[in-house]
Short mmCIF file of C-alpha atoms in Angstrom, two decimals:
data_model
loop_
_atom_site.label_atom_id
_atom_site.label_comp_id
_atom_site.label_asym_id
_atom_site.label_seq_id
_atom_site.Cartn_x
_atom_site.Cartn_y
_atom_site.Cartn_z
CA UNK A 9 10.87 27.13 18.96
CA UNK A 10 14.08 28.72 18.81
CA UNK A 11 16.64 27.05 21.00
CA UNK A 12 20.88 27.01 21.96
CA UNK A 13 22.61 25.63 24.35
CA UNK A 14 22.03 28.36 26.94
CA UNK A 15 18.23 28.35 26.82
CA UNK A 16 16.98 27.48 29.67
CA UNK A 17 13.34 26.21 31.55
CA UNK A 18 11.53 28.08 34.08
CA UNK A 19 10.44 26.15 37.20
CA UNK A 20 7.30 26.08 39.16
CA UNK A 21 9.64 27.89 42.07
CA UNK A 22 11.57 30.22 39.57
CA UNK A 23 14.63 28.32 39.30
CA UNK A 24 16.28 28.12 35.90
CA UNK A 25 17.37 24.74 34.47
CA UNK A 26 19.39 24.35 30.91
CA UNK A 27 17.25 22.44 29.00
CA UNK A 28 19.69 20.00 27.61
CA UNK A 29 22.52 18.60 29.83
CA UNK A 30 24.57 15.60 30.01
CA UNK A 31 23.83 12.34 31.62
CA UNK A 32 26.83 10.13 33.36
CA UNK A 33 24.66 6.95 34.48
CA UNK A 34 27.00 3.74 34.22
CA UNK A 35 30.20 6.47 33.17
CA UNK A 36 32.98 4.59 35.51
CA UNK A 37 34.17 6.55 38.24
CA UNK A 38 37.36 7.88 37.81
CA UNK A 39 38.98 9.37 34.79
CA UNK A 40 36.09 8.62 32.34
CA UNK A 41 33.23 10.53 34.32
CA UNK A 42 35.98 13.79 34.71
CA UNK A 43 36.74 13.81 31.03
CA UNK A 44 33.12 13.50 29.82
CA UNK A 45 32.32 16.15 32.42
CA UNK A 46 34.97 18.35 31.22
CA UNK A 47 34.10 17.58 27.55
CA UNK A 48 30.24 19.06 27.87
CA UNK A 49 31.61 22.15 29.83
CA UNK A 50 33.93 22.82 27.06
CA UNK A 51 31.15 22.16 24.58
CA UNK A 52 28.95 24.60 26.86
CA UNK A 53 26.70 22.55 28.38
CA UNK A 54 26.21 23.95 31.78
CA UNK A 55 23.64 21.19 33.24
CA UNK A 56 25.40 17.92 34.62
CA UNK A 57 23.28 15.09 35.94
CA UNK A 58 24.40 12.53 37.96
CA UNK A 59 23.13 10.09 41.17
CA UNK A 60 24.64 8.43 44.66
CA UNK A 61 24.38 4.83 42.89
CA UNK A 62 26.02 5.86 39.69
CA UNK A 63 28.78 6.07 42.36
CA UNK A 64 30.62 8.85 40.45
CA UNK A 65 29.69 12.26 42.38
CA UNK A 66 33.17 12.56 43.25
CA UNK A 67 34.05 12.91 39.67
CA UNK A 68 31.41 15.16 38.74
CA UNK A 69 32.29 17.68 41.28
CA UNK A 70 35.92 17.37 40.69
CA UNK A 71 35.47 17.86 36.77
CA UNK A 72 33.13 21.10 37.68
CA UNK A 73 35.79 22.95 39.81
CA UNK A 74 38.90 22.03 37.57
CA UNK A 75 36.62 23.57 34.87
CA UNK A 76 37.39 27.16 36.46
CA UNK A 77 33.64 27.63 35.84
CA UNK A 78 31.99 29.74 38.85
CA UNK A 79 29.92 27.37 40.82
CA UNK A 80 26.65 28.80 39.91
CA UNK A 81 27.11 28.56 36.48
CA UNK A 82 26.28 25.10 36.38
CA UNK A 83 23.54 23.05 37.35
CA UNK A 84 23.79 20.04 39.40
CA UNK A 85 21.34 17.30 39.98
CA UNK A 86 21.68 14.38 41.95
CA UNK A 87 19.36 11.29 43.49
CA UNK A 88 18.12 9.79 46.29
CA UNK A 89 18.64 6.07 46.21
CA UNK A 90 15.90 3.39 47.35
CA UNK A 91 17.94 2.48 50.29
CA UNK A 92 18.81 6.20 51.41
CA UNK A 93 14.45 6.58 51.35
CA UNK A 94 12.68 7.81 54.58
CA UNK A 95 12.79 10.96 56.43
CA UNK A 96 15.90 10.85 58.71
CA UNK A 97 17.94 8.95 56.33
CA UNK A 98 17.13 11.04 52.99
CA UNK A 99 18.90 13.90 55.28
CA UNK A 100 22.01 12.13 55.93
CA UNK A 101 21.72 11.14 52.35
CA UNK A 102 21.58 14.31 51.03
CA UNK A 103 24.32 15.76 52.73
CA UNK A 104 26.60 12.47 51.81
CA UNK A 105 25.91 13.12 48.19
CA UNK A 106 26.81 17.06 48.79
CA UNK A 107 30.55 15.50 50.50
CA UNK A 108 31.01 13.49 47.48
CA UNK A 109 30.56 16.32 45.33
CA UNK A 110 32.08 19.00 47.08
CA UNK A 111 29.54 21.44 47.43
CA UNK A 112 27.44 23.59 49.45
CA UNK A 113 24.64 22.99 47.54
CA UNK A 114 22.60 21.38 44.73
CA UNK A 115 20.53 22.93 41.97
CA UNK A 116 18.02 19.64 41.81
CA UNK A 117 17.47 17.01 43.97
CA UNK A 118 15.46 14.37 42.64
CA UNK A 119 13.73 10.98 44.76
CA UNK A 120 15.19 8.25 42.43
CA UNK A 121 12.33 6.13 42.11
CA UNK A 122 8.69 5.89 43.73
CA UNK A 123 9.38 2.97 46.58
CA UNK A 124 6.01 1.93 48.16
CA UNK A 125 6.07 2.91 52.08
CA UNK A 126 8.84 5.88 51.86
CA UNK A 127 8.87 7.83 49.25
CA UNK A 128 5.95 10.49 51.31
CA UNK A 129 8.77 10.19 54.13
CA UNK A 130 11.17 10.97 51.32
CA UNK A 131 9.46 13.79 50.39
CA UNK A 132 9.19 15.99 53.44
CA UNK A 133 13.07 15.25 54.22
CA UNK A 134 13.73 16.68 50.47
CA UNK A 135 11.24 19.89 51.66
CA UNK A 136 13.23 20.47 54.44
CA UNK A 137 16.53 20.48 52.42
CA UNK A 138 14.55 23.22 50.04
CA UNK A 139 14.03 24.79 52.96
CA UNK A 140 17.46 25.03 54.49
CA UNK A 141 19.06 25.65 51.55
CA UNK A 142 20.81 22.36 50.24
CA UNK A 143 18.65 22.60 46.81
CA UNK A 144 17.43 24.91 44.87
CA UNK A 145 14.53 22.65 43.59
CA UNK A 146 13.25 19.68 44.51
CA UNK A 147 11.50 17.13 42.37
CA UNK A 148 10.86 13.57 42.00
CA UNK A 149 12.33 10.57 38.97
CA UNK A 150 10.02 7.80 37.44
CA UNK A 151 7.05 9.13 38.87
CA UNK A 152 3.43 8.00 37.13
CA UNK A 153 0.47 9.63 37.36
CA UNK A 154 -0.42 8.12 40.21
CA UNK A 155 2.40 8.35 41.74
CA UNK A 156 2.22 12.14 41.62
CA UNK A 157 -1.54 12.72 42.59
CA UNK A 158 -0.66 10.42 46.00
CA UNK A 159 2.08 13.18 46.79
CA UNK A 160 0.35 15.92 45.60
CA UNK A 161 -2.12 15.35 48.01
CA UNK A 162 0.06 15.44 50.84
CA UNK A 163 3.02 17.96 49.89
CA UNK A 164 3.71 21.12 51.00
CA UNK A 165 5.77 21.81 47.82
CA UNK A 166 4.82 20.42 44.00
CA UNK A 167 7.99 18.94 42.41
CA UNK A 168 9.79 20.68 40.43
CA UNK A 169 10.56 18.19 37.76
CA UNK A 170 9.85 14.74 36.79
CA UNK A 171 12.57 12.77 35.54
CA UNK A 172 10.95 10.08 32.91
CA UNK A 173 12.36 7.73 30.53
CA UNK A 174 10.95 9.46 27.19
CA UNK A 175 11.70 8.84 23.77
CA UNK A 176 10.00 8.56 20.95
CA UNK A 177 9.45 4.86 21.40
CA UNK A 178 8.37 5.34 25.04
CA UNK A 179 5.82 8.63 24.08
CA UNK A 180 3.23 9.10 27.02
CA UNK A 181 1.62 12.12 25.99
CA UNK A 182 -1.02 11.66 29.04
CA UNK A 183 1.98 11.83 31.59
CA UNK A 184 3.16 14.66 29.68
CA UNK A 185 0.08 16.66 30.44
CA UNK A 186 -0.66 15.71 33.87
CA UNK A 187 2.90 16.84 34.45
CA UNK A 188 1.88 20.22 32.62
CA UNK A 189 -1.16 20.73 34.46
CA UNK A 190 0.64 20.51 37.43
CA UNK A 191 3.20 22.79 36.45
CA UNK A 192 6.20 20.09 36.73
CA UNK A 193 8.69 20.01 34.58
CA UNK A 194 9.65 16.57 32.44
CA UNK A 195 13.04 15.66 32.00
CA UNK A 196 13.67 13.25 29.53
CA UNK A 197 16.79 10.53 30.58
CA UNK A 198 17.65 7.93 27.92
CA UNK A 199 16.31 10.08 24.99
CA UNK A 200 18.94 7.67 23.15
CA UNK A 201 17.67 4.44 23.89
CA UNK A 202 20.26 3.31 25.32
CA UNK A 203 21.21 2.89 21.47
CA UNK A 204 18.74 0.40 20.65
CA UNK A 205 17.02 1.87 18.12
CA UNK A 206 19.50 4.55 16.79
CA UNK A 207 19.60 2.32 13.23
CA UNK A 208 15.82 2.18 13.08
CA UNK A 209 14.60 2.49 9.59
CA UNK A 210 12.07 5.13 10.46
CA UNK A 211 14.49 7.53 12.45
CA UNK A 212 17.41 7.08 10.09
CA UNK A 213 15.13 8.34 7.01
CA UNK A 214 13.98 12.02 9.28
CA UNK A 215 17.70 11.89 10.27
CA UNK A 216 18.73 11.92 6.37
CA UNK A 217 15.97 14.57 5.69
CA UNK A 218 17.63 17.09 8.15
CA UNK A 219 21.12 15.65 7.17
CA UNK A 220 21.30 14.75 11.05
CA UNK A 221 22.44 11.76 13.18
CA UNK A 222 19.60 9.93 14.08
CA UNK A 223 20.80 10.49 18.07
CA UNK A 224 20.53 14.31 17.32
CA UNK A 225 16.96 13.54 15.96
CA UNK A 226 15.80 11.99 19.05
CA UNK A 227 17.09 14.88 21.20
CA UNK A 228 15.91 17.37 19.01
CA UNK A 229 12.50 15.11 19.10
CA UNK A 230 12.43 15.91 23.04
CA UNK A 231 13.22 19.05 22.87
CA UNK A 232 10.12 20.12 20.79
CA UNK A 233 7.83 18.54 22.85
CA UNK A 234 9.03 21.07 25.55
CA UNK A 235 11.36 18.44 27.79
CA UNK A 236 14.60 19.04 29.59
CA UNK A 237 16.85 16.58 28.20
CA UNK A 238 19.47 14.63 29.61
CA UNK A 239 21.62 12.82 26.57
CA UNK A 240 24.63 10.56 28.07
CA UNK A 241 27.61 9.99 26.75
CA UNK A 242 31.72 9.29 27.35
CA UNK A 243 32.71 10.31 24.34
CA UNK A 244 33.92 14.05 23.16
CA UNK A 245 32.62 13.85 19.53
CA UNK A 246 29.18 12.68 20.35
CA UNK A 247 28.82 15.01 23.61
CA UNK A 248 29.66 17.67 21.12
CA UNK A 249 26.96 16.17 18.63
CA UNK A 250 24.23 15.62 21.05
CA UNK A 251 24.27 19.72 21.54
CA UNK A 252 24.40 20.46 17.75
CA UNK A 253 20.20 20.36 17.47
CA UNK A 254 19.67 23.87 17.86
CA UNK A 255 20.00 24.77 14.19
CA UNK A 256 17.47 22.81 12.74
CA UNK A 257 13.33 21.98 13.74
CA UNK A 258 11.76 19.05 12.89
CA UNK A 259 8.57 19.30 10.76
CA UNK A 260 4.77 18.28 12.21
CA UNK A 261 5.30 15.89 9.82
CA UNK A 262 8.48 14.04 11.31
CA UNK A 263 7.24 15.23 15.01
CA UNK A 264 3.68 13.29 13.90
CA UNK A 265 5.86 10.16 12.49
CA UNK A 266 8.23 9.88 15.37
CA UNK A 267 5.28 10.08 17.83
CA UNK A 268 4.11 7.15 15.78
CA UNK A 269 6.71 4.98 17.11
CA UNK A 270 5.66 4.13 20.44
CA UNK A 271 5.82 0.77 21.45
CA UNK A 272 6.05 1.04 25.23
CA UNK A 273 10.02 0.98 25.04
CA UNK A 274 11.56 0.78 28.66
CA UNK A 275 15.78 0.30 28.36
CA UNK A 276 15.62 0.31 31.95
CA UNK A 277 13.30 0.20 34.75
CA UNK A 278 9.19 0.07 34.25
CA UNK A 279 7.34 2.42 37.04
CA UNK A 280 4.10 1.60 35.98
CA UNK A 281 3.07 -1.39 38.18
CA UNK A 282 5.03 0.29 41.26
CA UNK A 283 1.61 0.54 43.57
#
């Protein structure tokens, strides 16, 4: 698979998303969300993901226009929080979020997380925002399987994109393909870990095979099992290195170790129980 930091992924509605992109969960607001934003553009990412309870939307948008970079050059995502969830108050939401960030529009706009009760309400506000012109694409964040086939069943439009933890210490191939058979895209958030297992044993040794970090393993990891991936990070140096995987492939022999490695490894929250 030949990749750069241009190549992008085709949607189920034709809407093109850069596979790899940064993430600013828990970057303050303020100063250090604008200079990591400004530090991936520089780089050449072009695919900036943020959410309302990160509380730093202001900063993204701010970084993206001092960039000079015409708007539709880069994509935007944002969330819909639990407590924004239901039909008239994912509207309001929504255009909150687009205030904060300064824009007329967003490329993705994702339902955070599957809350029991809403998220169908949820749902059909986000298909009217498709509709009217607020997104581009629409899609849906720590979604399981059944998750999905409940909304399936009722939606007029198929997400666009499912935003999963993945790494390869959280590998669930069967999500994976239920995603792919329904022709939604999986976006991998916390490829990293959250840095918990970036000095594993097993990781560091493919990382000195390549001559690689063992962060641009895991990315590059994602990447070849055909995910959009989200790395975060604050810092210039590593922003640059988390887009430096596109000159090197992992083997079937490090993709079949690293897949391995699963141990049902959730940094943050743990869908699976969510009825």
């Amino acid at each position: 698979m030949e990749l750069n930091l241009q190549s992008t992924v085709m949607l189920n509605n034709g809407v093109e998303i850069p596979r790899l992109g940064l993430g600013v969960y828990l970057a303050a607001r303020g100063e250090e969300t604008r200079q990591a934003v400004r530090s991936a553009l520089v780089a050449g990412y072009r695919h900036i993901d943020t959410a309302r309870v990160y509380a730093n939307e202001r900063d993204v948008g701010a970084a993206v226009r001092e960039s000079g970079l015409p708007r539709e050059d880069v994509f935007i995502t944002t969330k819909l929080w639990n407590s924004d969830q239901g039909y008239d108050s994912a509207l309001k939401a929504c255009e909150r979020s687009l205030k904060e960030l300064g824009l007329e529009y967003v490329d993705l706009y994702l339902i955070h997380w599957p809350v029991p009760g809403r998220r169908l309400d949820s749902w059909r506000a986000l298909e009217t925002l498709l509709r009217d012109g607020r997104c581009r694409a629409i899609g849906v964040s720590n979604f399981m399987e059944h998750h999905l086939d409940e909304l399936l069943a009722r939606a007029q439009v198929v997400p666009a994109v499912n935003q999963v933890e993945q790494h390869p210490f959280l590998y669930q191939p069967s999500l994976l393909r239920h995603c792919a058979d329904k022709g939604i895209a999986v976006e991998a958030y916390s490829p990293l870990t959250k840095g918990l297992r970036l000095t594993d044993p097993r990781v560091v040794e493919v990382a000195r095979r390549h001559g690689r970090s063992a962060a641009q393993v895991l990315i590059r990891w994602c990447l070849q099992h055909d995910m959009i991936v989200i790395p975060k990070s604050t810092h210039a140096a590593r922003i640059r290195e988390n887009a430096t995987v596109h000159d090197f492939a992992l083997s079937p022999e490090d993709m079949r170790q690293l897949d391995g490695l699963n141990e049902d490894l959730y940094t943050g929250w743990d869908p699976r129980e969510v009825p």
